[in-house]
Short mmCIF file of C-alpha atoms in Angstrom, two decimals:
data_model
loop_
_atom_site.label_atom_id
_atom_site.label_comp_id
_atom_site.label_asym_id
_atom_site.label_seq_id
_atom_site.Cartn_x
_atom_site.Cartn_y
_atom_site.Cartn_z
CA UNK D 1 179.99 79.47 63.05
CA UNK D 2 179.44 76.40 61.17
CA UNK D 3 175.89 74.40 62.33
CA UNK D 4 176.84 71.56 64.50
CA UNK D 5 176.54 67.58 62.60
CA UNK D 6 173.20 66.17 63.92
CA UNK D 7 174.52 62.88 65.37
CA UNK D 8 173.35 59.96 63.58
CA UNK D 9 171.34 57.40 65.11
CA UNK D 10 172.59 53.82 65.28
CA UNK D 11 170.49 50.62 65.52
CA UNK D 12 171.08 49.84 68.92
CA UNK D 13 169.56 53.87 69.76
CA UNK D 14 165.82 52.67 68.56
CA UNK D 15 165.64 49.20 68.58
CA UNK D 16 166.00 46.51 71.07
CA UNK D 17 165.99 45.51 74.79
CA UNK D 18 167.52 48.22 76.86
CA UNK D 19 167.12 48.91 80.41
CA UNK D 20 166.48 52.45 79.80
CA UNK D 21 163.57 54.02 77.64
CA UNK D 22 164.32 53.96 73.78
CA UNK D 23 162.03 56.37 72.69
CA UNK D 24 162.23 56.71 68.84
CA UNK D 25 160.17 52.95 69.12
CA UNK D 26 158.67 53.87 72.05
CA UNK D 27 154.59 53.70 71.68
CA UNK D 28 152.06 54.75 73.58
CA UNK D 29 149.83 52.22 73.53
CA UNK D 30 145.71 53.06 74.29
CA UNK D 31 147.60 56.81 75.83
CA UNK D 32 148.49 54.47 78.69
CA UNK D 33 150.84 56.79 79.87
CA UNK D 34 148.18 59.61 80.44
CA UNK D 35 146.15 57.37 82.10
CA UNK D 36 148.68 55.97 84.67
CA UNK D 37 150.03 59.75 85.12
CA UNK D 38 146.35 60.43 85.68
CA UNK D 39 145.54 57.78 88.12
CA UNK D 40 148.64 58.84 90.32
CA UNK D 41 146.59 61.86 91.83
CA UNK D 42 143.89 59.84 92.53
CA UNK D 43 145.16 58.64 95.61
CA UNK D 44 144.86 55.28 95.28
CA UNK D 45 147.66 52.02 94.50
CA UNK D 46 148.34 51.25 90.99
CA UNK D 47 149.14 47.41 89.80
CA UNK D 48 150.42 46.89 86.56
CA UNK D 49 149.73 43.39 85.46
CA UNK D 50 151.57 42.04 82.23
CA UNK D 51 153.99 39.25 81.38
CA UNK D 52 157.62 39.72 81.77
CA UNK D 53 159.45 41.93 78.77
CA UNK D 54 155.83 43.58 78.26
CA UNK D 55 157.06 47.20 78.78
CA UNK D 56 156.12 47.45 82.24
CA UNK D 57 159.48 48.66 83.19
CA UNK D 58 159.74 51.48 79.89
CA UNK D 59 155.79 52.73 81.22
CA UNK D 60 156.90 52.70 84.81
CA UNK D 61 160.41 55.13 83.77
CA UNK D 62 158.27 57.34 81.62
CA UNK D 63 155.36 57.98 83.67
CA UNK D 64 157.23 57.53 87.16
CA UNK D 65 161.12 59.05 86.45
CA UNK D 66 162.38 59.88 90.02
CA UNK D 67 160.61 56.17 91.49
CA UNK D 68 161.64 54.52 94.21
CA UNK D 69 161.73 50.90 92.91
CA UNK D 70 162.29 48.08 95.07
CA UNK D 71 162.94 45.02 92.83
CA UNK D 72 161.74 41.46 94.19
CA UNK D 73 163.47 38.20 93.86
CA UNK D 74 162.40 34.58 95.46
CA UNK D 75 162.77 34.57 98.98
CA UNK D 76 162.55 38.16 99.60
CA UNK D 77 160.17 39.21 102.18
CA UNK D 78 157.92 42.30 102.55
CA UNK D 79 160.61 43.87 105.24
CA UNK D 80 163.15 43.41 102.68
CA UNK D 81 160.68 45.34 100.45
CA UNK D 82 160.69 48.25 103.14
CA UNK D 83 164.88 48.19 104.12
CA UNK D 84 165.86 48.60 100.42
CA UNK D 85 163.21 51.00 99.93
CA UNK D 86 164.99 52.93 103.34
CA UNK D 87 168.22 52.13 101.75
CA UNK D 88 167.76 54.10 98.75
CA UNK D 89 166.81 56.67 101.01
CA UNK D 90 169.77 56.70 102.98
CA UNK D 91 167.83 55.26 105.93
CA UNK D 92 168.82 51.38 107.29
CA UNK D 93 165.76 49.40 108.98
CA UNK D 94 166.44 47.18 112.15
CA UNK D 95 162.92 45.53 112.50
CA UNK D 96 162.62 43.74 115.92
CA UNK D 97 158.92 42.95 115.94
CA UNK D 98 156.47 42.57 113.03
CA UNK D 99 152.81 41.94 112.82
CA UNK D 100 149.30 42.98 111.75
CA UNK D 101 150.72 45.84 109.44
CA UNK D 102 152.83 46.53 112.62
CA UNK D 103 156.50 47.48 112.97
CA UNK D 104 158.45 47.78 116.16
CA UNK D 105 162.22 48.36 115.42
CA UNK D 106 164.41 51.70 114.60
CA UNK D 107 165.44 53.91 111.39
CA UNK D 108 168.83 55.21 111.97
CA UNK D 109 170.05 57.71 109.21
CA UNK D 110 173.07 56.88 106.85
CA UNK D 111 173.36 60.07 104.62
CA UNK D 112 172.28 63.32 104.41
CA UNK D 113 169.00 63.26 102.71
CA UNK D 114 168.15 60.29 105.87
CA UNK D 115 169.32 62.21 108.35
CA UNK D 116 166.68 65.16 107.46
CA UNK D 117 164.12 62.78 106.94
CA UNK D 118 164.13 61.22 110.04
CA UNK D 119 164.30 64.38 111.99
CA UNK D 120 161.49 65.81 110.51
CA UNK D 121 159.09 62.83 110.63
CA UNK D 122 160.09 62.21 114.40
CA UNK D 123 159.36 65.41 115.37
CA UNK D 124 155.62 65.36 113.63
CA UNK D 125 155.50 62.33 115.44
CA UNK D 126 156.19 63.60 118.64
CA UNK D 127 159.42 61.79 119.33
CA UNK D 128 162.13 63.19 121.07
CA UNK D 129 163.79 59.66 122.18
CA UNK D 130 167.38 58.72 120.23
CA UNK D 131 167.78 61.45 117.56
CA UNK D 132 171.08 62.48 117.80
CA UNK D 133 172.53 65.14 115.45
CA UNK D 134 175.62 67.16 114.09
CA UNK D 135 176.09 69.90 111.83
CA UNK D 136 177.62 67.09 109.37
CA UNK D 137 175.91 63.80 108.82
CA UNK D 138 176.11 62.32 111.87
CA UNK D 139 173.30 59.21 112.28
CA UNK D 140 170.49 59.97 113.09
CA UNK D 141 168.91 57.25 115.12
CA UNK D 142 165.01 56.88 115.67
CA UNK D 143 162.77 54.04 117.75
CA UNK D 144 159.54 52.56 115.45
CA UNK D 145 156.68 51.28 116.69
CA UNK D 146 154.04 51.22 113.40
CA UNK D 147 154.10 50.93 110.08
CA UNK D 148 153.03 54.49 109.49
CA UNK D 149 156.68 55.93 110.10
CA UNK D 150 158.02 54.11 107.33
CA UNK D 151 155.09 55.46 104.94
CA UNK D 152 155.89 59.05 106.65
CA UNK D 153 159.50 58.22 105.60
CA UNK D 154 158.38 57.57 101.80
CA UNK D 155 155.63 60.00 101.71
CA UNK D 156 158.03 62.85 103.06
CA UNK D 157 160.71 61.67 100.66
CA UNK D 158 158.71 63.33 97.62
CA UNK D 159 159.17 59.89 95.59
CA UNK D 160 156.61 56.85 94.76
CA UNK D 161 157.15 53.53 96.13
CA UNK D 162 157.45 50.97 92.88
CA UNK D 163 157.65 47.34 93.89
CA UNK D 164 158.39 45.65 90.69
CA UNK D 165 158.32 41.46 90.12
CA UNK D 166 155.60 41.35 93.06
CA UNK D 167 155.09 37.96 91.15
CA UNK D 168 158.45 36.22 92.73
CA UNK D 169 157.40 36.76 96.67
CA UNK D 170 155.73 34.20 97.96
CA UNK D 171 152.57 33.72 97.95
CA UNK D 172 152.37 34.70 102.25
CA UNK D 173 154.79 37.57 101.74
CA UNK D 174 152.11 38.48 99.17
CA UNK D 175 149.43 38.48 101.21
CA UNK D 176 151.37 40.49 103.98
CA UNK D 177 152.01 42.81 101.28
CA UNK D 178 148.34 43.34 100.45
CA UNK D 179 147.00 43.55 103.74
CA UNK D 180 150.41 45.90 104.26
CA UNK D 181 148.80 47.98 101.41
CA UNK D 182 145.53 48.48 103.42
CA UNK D 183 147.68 49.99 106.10
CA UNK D 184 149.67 52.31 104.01
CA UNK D 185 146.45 53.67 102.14
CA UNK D 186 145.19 54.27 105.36
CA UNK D 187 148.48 56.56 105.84
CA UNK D 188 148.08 58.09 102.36
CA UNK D 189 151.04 56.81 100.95
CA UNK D 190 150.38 54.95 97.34
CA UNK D 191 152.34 52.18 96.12
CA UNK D 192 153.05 51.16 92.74
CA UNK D 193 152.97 47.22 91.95
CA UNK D 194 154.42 45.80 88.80
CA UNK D 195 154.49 42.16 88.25
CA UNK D 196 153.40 39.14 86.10
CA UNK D 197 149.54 37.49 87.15
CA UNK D 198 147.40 35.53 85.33
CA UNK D 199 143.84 36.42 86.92
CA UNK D 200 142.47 40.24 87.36
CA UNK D 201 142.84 42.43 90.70
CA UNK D 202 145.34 39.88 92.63
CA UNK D 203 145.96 42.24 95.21
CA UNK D 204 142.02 42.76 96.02
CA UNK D 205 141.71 38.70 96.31
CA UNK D 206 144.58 38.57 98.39
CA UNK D 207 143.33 41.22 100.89
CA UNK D 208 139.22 42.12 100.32
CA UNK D 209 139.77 45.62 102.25
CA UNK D 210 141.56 46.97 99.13
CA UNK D 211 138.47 47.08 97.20
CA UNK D 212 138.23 50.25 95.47
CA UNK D 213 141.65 51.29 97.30
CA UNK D 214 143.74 50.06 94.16
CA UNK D 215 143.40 50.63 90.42
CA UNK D 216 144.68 47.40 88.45
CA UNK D 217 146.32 48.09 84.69
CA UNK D 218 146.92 45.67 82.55
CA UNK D 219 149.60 46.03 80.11
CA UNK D 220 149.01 43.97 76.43
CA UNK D 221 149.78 45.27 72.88
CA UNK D 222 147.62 44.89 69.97
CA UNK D 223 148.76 43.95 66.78
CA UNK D 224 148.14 47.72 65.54
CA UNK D 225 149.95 48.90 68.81
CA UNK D 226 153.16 46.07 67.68
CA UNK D 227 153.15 47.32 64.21
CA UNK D 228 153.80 50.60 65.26
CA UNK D 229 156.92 49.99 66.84
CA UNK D 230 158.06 48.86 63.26
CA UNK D 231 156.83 52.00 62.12
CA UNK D 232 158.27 54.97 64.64
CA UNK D 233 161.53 53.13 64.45
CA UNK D 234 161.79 52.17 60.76
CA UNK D 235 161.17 55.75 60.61
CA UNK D 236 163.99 57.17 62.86
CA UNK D 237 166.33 55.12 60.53
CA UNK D 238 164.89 55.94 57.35
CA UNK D 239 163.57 52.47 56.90
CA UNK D 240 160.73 50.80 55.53
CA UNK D 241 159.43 47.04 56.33
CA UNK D 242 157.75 44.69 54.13
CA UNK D 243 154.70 43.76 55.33
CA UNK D 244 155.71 39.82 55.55
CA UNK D 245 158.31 40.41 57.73
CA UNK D 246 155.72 42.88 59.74
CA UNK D 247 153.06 40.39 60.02
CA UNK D 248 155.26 36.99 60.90
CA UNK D 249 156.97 38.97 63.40
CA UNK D 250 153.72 40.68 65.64
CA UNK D 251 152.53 36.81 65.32
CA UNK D 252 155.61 35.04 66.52
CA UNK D 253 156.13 37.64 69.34
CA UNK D 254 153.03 36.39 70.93
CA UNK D 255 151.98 40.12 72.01
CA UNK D 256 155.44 40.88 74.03
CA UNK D 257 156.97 44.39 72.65
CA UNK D 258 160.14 42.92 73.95
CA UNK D 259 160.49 39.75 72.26
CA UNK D 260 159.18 42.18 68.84
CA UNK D 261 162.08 44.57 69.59
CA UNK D 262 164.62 42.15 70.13
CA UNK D 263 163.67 40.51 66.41
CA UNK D 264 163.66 43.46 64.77
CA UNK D 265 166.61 44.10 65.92
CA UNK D 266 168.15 40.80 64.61
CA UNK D 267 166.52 41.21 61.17
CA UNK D 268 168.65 44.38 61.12
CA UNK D 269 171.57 42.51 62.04
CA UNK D 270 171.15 40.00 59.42
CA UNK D 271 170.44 42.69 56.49
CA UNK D 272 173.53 44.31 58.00
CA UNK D 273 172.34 47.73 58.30
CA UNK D 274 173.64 49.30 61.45
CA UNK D 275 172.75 52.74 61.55
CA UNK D 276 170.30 55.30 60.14
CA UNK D 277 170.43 54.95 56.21
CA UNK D 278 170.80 58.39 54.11
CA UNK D 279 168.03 57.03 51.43
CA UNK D 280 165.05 56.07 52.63
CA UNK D 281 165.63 51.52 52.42
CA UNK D 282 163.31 49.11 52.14
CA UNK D 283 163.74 45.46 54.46
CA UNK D 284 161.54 43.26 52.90
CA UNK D 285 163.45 39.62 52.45
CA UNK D 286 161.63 37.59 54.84
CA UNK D 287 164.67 35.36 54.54
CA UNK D 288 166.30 37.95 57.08
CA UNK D 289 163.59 37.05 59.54
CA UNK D 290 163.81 33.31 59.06
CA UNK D 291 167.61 33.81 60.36
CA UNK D 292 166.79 36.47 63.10
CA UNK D 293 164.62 33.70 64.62
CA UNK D 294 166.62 31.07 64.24
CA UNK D 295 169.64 32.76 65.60
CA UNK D 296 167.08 33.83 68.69
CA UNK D 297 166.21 30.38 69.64
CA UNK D 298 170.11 29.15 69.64
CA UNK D 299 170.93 32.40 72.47
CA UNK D 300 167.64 31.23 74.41
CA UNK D 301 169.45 27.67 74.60
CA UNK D 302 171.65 28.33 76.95
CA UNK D 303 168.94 30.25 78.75
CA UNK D 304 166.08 27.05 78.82
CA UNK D 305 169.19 24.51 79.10
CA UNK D 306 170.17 26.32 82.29
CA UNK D 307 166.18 26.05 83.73
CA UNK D 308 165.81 22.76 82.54
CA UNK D 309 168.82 21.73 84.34
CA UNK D 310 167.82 23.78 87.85
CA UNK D 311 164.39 22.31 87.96
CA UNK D 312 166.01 18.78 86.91
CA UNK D 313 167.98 19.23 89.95
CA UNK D 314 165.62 20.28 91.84
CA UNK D 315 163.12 17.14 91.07
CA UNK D 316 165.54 14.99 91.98
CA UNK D 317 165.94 16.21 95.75
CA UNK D 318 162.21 15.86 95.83
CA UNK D 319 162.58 12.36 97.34
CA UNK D 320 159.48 10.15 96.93
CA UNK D 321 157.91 12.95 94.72
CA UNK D 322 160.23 12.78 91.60
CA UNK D 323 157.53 11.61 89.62
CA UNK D 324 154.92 13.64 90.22
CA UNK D 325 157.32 16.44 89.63
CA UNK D 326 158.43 15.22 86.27
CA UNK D 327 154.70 14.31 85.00
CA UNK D 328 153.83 17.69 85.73
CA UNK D 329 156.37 19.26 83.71
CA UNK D 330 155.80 16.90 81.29
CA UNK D 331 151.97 17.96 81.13
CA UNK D 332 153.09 21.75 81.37
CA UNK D 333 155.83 21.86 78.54
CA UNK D 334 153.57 20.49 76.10
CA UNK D 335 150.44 22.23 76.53
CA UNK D 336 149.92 24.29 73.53
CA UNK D 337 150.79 28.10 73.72
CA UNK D 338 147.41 29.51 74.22
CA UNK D 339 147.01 27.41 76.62
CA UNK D 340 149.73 28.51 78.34
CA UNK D 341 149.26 32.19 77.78
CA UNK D 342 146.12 31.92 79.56
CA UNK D 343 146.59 29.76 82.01
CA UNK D 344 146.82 25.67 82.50
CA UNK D 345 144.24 25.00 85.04
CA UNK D 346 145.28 22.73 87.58
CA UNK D 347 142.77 19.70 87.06
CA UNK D 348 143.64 19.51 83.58
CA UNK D 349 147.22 19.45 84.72
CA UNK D 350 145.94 16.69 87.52
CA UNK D 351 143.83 14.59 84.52
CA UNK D 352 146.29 14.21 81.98
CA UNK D 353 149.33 13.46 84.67
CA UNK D 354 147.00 10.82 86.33
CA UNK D 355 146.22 9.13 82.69
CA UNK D 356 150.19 8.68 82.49
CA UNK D 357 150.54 7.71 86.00
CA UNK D 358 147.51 6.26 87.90
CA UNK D 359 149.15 6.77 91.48
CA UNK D 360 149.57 10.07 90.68
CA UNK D 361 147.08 11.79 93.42
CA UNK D 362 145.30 15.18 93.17
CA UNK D 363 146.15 16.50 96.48
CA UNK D 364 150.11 15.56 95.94
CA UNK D 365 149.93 17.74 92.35
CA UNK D 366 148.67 20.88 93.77
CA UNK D 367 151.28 20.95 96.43
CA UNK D 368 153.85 20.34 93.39
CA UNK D 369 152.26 23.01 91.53
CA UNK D 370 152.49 25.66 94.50
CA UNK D 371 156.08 24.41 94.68
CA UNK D 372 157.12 24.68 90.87
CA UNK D 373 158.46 28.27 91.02
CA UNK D 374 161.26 27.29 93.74
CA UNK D 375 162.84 24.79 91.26
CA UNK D 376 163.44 27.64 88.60
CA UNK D 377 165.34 30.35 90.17
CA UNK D 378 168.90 31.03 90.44
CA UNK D 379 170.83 31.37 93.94
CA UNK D 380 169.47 35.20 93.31
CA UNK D 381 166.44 34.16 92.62
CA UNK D 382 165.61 35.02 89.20
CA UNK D 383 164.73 33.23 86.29
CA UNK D 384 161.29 32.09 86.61
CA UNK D 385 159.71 30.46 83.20
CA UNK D 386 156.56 29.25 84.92
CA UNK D 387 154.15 30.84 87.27
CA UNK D 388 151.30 28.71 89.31
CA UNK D 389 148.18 31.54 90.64
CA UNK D 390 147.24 30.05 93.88
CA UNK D 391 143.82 32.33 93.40
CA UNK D 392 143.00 30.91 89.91
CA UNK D 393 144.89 27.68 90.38
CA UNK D 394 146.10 27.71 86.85
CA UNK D 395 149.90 27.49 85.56
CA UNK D 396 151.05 30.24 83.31
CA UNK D 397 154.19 31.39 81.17
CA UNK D 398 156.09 33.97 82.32
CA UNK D 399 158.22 34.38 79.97
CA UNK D 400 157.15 34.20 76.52
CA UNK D 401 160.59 33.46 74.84
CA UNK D 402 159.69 29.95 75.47
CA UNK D 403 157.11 29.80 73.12
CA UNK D 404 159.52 31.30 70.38
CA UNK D 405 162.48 29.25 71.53
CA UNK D 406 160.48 25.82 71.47
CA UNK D 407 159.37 27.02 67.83
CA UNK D 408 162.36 27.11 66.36
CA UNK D 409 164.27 24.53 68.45
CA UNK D 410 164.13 20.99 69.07
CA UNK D 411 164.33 21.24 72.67
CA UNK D 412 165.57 17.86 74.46
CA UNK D 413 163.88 18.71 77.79
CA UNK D 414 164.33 15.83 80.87
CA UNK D 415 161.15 15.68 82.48
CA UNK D 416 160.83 12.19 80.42
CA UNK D 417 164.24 10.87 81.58
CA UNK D 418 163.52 11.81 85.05
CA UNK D 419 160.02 9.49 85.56
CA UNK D 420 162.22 6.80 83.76
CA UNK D 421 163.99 7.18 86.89
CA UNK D 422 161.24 7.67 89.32
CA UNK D 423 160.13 4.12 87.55
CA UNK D 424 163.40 2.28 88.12
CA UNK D 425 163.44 3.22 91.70
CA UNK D 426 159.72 1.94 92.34
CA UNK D 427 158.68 5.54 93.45
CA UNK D 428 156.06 5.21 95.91
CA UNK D 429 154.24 8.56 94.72
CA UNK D 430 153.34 9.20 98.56
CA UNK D 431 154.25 12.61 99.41
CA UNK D 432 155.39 15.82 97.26
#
């Protein structure tokens, strides 16, 4: 019998943005993965800090495959958190009272798996009440009246509660959140949290009891850690990469594996190579990265022309506060892109926007600033560029392809049209 053709590997296999785990440029950076894998039987809540296309999402898969992940959007609350968590278990939530970490509602089963679930936890729990039950799936239908039957519920399921994008709740569902935490530790039953913050241990600000009751990660790549993607990949396609290319391309990813990935991936697409190469090849014409970026910026544009235009929108049903609004983006957009890695902290927001506009009050920007991630979503309520921490009062990127995009484009944004307006009308700069 004749040895069967090894299948061979194409691009799109080892490089690039892909929602599930491409492991031939996978890396490992600092053994993270050991260490999360080793934190997870130490019976506390894990947060894993680090700016959108990071890796969070790869680590989380790897580390956490069977994960119950809850994904946030603006607007969503912390209930909505729990009932799509439920969901996935084949359990709905119908939540009639809520407070202090407390629930009072029912679980009522939907399949199978729910069905068992809920019998089992009500009878630990000593309830007798609704449960109804069949030899097929009949529901199963349960009264609640605390938090710790839903963390039974999880707990029992076998799986690990992942709440990814904590960073688009609000900043009050956040807080519920962490003070739900509290709650749940106290019912051994350990959450994941993956999201975007500027400041260290969020979720021990938010709530003080969860001091020592959650581990906080932080998720950045060293320019070693980058170069090794180039590396394990260039080697599952039998390539090699000049070191030009290597070293404009770790810089002008601004430490996101994502944005490196998804240029290294274009550089491929410009030297036309498509697949694993028989010889081993060289790709060393930094020409090929000069048109990988370019091309880059000109698919973000639709992407920053579409936020420009919902937070343009948005400014201009701010009535009375369109200038103060457009100053601030103004002040934002051009702050330099260290600055905006780390964080731009809200009085130097307030002191240059008040040296442009002298009514412009201190009180009025801060409420502005709290506001700023509203104007940026879509009806689902993703999207978000920008970022203002309540806790460190600073504004943050999010998402670093602006700082490649604004590189390599000339990017007409509005905010300078939009106080042109504000001007014409006589804005009276009295309320945000």
């Amino acid at each position: 019998m004749a040895p069967l053709k090894r299948k061979i590997k194409r691009v799109e296999d080892v490089f690039g943005v892909a929602p599930e785990v491409l492991v031939d440029s996978y890396v490992d950076r600092g053994d993270l993965d050991k260490k999360i894998a080793r934190l997870l039987g130490k019976k506390k809540h894990i947060a894993l800090r680090g700016v959108s296309k990071c890796g969070k999402s790869w680590l989380r898969q790897r580390v956490l495959p069977r994960a119950l992940v809850v994904q946030c959007r603006l607007g969503k609350t912390v209930l909505d958190v729990y009932r799509e968590a439920l969901g996935e278990l084949g359990i709905r939530l119908e939540v009639s009272s809520s407070k202090a970490s407390s629930l009072t509602g029912t679980v009522e089963a939907t399949a199978e798996v729910g069905v068992s679930l809920i019998t089992k936890i009500a009878a630990k729990w000593g309830f007798s009440g609704t449960t109804t039950e069949t030899q097929t799936t009949t529901a199963v239908r349960q009264d609640i009246n605390d938090l710790g039957f839903i963390a039974d519920l999880i707990r029992e399921s076998g799986r690990i509660l992942v709440i990814e994008d904590f960073h688009y709740l609000d900043h009050i569902e956040r807080t519920k959140l962490a003070f739900d935490l509290k709650a749940l530790w106290d019912f051994k039953t350990y959450v994941v949290i993956v999201g975007v913050w500027s400041g260290q241990n969020i979720l021990v600000h938010l709530n003080p009891d969860l001091s020592a009751r959650v581990r906080e990660v932080p998720i950045s790549w060293s320019k070693e850690e980058l170069k090794k993607i180039f590396e394990t990949g260039g080697a599952a396609l039998n390539l090699r990469f000049g070191s030009e290319i290597v070293a404009r391309a770790i810089e002008d990813c601004y430490g996101n594996a994502g944005i490196l990935q998804r240029l290294i991936e274009g550089v491929l697409e410009e030297a036309g190579i498509e697949e694993e190469q028989v010889q081993p090849t060289d790709v060393d014409n930094i020409a090929l990265l000069d048109d990988a970026e370019l091309n880059y910026a000109e698919e973000l544009n639709s992407v920053y022309l579409e936020f420009a235009n919902r937070v343009s929108s948005g400014i201009r049903n701010r009535q009375n506060a369109t200038g103060i609004y457009a100053h601030a983006m103004a002040v934002i957009m051009s702050a330099n892109d260290e600055d905006l890695i780390r964080g731009v902290p809200l009085d130097t927001v307030f002191r240059t926007a008040h040296a442009r506009e002298g009514r412009i009050q201190k009180g009025n920007l801060k409420t502005v600033l709290e506001r700023i991630e509203a104007l940026q979503v879509d009806d689902a309520g993703r999207g978000l560029v920008l970022a203002y921490d309540e806790s460190r009062k600073v504004v943050s990127v999010v998402d670093r392809q602006l700082l490649l995009y604004r590189k390599y484009a000339t990017v007409p944004w509005p905010w300078e049209d939009l106080i042109a307006e504000a001007d014409d009308r006589g804005e009276a700069f009295a309320d945000a």
